[in-house]
mmCIF file of C-alpha atoms in Angstrom:
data_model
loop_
_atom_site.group_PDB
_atom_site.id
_atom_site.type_symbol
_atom_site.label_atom_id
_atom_site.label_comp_id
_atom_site.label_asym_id
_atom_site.label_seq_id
_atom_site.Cartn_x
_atom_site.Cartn_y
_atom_site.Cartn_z
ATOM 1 C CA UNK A 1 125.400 82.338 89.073
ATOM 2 C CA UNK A 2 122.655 83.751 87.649
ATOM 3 C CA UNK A 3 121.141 86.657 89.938
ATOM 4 C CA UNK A 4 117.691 89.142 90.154
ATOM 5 C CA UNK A 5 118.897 92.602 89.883
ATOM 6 C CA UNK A 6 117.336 95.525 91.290
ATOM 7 C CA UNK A 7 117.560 99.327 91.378
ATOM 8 C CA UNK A 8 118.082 101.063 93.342
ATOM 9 C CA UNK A 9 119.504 99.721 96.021
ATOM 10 C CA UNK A 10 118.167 102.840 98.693
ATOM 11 C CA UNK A 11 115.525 105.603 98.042
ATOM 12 C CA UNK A 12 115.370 108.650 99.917
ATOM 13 C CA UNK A 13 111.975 110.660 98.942
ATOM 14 C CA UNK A 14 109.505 113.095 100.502
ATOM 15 C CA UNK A 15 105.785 111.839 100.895
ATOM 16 C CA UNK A 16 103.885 112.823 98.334
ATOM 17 C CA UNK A 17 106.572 112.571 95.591
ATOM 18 C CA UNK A 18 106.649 110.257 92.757
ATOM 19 C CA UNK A 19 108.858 106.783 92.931
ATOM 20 C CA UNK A 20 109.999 104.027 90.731
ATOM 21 C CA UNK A 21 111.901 100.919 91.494
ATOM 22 C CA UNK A 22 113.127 98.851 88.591
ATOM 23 C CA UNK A 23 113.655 94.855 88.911
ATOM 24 C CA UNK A 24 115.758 92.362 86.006
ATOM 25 C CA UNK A 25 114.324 88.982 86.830
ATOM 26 C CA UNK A 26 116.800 85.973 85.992
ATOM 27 C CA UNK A 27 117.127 85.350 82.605
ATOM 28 C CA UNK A 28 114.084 82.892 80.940
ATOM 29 C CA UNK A 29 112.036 83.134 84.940
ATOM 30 C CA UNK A 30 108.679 83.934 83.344
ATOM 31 C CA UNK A 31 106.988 84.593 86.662
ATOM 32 C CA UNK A 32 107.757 87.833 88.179
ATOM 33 C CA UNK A 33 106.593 88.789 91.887
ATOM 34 C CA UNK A 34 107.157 92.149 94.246
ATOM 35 C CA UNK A 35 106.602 91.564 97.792
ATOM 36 C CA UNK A 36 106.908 94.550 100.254
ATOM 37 C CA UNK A 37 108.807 94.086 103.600
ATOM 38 C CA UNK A 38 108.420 95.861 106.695
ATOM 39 C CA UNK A 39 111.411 96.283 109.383
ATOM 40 C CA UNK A 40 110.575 93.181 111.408
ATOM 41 C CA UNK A 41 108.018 91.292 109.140
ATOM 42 C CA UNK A 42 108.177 88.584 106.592
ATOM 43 C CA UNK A 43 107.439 89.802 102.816
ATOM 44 C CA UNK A 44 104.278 90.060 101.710
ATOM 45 C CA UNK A 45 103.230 89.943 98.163
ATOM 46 C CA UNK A 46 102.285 92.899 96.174
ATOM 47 C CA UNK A 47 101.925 91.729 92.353
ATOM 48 C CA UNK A 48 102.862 88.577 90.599
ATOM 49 C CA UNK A 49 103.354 88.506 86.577
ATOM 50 C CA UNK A 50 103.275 85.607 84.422
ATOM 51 C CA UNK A 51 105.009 86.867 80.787
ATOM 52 C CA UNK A 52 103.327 90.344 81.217
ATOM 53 C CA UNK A 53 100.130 89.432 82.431
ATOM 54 C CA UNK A 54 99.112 90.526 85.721
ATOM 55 C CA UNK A 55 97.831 87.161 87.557
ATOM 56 C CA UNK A 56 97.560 88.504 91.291
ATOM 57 C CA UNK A 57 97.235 92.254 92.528
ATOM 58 C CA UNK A 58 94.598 91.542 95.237
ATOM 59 C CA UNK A 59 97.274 92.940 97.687
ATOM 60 C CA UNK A 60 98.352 96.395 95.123
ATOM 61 C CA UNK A 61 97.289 99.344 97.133
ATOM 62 C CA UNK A 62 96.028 100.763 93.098
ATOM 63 C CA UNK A 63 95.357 104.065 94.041
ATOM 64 C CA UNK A 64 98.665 105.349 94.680
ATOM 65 C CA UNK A 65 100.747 101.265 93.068
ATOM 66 C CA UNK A 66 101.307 100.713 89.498
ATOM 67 C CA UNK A 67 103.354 97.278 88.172
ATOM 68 C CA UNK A 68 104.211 96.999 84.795
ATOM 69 C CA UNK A 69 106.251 94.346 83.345
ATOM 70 C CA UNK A 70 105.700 95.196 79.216
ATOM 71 C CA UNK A 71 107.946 92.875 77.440
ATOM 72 C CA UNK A 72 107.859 90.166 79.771
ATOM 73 C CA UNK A 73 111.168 90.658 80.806
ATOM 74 C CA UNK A 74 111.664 93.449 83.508
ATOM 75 C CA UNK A 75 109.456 95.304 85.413
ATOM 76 C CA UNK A 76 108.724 98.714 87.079
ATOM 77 C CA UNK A 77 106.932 99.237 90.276
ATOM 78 C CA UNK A 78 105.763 102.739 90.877
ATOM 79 C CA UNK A 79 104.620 104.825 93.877
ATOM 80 C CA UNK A 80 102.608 108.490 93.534
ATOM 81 C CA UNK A 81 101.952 109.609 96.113
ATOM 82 C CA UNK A 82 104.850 108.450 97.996
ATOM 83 C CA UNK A 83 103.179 108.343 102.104
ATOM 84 C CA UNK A 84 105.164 107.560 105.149
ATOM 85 C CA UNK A 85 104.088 104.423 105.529
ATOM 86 C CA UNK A 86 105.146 103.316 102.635
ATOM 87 C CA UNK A 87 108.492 103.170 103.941
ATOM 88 C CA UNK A 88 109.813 99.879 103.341
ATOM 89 C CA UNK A 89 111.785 97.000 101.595
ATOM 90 C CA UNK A 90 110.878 96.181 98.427
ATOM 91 C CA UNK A 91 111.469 93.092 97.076
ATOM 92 C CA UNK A 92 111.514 91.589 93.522
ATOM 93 C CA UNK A 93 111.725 87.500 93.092
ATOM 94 C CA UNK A 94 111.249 85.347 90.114
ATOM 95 C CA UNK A 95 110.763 82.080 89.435
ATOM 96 C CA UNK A 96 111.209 79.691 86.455
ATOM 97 C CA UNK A 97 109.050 76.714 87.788
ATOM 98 C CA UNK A 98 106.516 79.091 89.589
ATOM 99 C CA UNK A 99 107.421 77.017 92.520
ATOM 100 C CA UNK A 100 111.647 78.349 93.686
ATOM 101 C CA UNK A 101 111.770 81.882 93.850
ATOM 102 C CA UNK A 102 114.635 83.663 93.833
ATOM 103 C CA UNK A 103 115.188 87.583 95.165
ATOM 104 C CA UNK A 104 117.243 90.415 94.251
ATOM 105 C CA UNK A 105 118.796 92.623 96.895
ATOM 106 C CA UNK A 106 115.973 94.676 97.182
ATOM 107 C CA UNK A 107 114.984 98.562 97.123
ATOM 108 C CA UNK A 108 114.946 100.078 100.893
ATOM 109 C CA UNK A 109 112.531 102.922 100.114
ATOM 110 C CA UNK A 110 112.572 105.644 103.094
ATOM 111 C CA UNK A 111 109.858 107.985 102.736
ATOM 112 C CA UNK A 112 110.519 111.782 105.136
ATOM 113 C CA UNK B 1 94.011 82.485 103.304
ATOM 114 C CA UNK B 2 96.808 80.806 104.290
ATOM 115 C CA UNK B 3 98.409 81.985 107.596
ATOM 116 C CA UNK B 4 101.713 80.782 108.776
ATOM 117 C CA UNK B 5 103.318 81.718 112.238
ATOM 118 C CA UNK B 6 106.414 81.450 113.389
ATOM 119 C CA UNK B 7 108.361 80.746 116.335
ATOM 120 C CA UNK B 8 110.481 81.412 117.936
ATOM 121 C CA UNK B 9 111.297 85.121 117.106
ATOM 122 C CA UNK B 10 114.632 85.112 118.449
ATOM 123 C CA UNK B 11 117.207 82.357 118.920
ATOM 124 C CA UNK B 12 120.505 82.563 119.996
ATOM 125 C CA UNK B 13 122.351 79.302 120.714
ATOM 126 C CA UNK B 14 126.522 78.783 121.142
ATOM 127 C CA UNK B 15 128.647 77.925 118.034
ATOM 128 C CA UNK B 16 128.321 73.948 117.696
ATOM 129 C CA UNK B 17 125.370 73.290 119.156
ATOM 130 C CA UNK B 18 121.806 72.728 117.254
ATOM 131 C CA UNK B 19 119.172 75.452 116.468
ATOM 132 C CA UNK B 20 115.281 74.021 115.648
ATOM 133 C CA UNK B 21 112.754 76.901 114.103
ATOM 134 C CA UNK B 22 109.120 76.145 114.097
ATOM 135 C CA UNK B 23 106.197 77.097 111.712
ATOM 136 C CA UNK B 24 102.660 76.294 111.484
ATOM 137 C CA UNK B 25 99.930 76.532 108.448
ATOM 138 C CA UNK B 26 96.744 76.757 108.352
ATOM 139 C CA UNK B 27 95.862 75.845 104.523
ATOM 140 C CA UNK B 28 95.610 71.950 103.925
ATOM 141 C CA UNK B 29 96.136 72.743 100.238
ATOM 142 C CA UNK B 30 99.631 74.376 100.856
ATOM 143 C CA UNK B 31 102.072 71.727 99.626
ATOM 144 C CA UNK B 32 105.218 73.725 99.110
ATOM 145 C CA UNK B 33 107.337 74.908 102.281
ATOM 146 C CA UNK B 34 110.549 77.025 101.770
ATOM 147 C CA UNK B 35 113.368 78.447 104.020
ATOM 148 C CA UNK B 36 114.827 81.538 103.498
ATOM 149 C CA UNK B 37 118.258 83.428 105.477
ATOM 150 C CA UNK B 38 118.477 86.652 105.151
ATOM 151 C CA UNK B 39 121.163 88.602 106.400
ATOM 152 C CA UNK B 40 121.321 92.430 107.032
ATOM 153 C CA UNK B 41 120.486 94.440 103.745
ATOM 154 C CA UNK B 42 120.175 91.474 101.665
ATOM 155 C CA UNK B 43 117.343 89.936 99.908
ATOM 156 C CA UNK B 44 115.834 86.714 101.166
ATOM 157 C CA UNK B 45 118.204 83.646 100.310
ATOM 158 C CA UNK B 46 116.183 80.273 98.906
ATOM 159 C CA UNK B 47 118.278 77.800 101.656
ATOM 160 C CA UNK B 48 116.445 74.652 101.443
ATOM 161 C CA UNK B 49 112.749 73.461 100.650
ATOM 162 C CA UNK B 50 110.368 70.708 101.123
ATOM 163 C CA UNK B 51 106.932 69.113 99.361
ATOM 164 C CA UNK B 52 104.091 68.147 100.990
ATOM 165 C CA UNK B 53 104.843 64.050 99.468
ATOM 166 C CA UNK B 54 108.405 64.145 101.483
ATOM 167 C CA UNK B 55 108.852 64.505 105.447
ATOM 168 C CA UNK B 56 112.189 65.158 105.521
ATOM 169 C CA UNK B 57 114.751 66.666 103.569
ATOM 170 C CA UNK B 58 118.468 67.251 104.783
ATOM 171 C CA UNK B 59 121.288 69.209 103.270
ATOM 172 C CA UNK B 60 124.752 69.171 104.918
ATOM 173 C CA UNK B 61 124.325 70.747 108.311
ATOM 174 C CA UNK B 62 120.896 72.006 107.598
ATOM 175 C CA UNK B 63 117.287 69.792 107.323
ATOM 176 C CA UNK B 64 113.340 70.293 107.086
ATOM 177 C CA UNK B 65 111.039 68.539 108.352
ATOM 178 C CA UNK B 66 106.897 68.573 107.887
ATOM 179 C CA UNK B 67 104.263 66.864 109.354
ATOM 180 C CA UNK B 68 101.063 67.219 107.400
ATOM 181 C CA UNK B 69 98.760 66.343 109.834
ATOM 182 C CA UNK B 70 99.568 68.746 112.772
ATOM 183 C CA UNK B 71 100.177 70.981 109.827
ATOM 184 C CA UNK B 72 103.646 72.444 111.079
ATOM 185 C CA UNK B 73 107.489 72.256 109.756
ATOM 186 C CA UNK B 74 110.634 72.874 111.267
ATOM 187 C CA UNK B 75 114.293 73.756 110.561
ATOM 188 C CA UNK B 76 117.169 71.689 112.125
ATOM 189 C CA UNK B 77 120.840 73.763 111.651
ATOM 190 C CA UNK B 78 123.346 71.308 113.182
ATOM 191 C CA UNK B 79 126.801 72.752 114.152
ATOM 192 C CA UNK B 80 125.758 75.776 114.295
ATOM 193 C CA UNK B 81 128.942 78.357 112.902
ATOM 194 C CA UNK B 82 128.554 82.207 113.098
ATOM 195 C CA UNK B 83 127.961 82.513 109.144
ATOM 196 C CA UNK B 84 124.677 81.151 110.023
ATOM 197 C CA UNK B 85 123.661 84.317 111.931
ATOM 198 C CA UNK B 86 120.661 86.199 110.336
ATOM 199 C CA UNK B 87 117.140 86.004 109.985
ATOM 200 C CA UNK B 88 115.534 82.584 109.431
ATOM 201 C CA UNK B 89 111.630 82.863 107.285
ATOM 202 C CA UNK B 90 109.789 79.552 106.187
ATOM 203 C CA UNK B 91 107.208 79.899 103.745
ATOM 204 C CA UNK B 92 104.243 78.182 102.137
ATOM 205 C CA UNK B 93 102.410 77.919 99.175
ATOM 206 C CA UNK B 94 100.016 76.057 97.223
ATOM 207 C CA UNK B 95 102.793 75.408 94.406
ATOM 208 C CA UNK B 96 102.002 76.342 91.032
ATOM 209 C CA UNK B 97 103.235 79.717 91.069
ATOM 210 C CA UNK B 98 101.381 80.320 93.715
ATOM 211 C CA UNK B 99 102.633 83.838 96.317
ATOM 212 C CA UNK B 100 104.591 82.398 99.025
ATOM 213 C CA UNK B 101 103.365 83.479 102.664
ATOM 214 C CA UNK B 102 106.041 84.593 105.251
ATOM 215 C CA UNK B 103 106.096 83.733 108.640
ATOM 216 C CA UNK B 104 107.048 86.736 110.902
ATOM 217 C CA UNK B 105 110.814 85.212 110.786
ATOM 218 C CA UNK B 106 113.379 83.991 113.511
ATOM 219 C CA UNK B 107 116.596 86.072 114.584
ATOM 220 C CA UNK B 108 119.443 83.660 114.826
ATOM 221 C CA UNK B 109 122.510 84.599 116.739
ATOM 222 C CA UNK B 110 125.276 82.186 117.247
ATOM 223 C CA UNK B 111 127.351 82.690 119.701
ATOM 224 C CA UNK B 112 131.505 81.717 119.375
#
């Protein structure tokens, strides 16, 4: 069964250091979302991609979140200036319909 | 935007019996309403969804159903086994590829 992939699986970094998550989206799933979780919340969405177009960031912290997704395949979500409250799960689901979406394990970022 | 709340946030009910989880949504234009488990360290699993033209959709031991009007949905899990202890999220969206919003989720424990 096909499956999103994502690494890594944990992240252990000091604030203000640099971090990158990676996510594989299901083969052919041209829509590509990140949603952060915190311990005890639902996800909430952080970027969605459609091919490698951008379609909603209205929830991307941009000062210190970048998304890129350049082939329309996989994409790279990155954090710099890692801050404590960034601490969280990250989450990368994709969709073929742009209705189902399906998530990968996840990235449990842990910021010191 | 669309705000969806959940309830309740903790459940435990004895192995065989019935377990009911309750959302409400406040954007008439939502028309897509998900259920995800998730159990400890994993990503969100896609367990069984429902459209806004269908009140009720059933799957084995587990059904959804929504009421349009009052705006609210619910998750039936009858004979209840201990696999189905984790974390219980419904979802909406507007379809489309759309972002999904979480409710704040449901701890389920089942009890042998």
């Amino acid at each position: 069964e096909a499956e999103v992939a994502q690494s890594p699986r944990y992240k252990i970094t000091e604030k203000s250091q640099a971090v990158a998550f990676w996510c594989d989206p299901i083969s052919g799933h041209a829509t590509l979302y990140w949603y952060r979780q915190i311990l005890g919340q639902g996800p909430e969405l952080l970027v969605q991609f459609q091919d490698e177009s951008v379609v909603d960031d209205s929830q991307l912290p941009k000062d210190r979140f970048s998304a890129e997704r350049l082939k329309g395949v996989d994409s790279t979500l990155k954090i710099q200036p890692a801050e404590l409250g960034d601490s969280a799960m990250y989450l990368c689901a994709s969709s073929q319909t742009g209705t189902e979406q399906f998530f990968g394990p996840g990235t449990r970022l842990t910021v010191l | 935007g669309e705000n969806v709340e959940q309830h309740p946030s903790t459940l435990s009910v004895q192995e065989g019996d019935s377990a009911v989880i309750k959302c409400t949504y406040s954007d008439s234009a939502s028309n897509y309403f998900p259920w995800y488990k998730q159990e400890l360290g994993k990503g969100p699993q896609l367990i069984i969804d429902i459209r806004s033209n269908v009140g009720e959709k059933k799957d084995q031991r587990i059904a959804v159903t929504l009421n349009k009007t009052a705006k609210h949905f619910s998750l039936h899990i009858t004979e209840t086994q201990p696999e189905d202890s984790a974390v219980y999220f419904c979802a909406a969206s507007k379809g489309g590829a759309q972002k999904l919003v979480f409710g704040q989720g449901t701890r389920l424990t089942i009890n042998p």
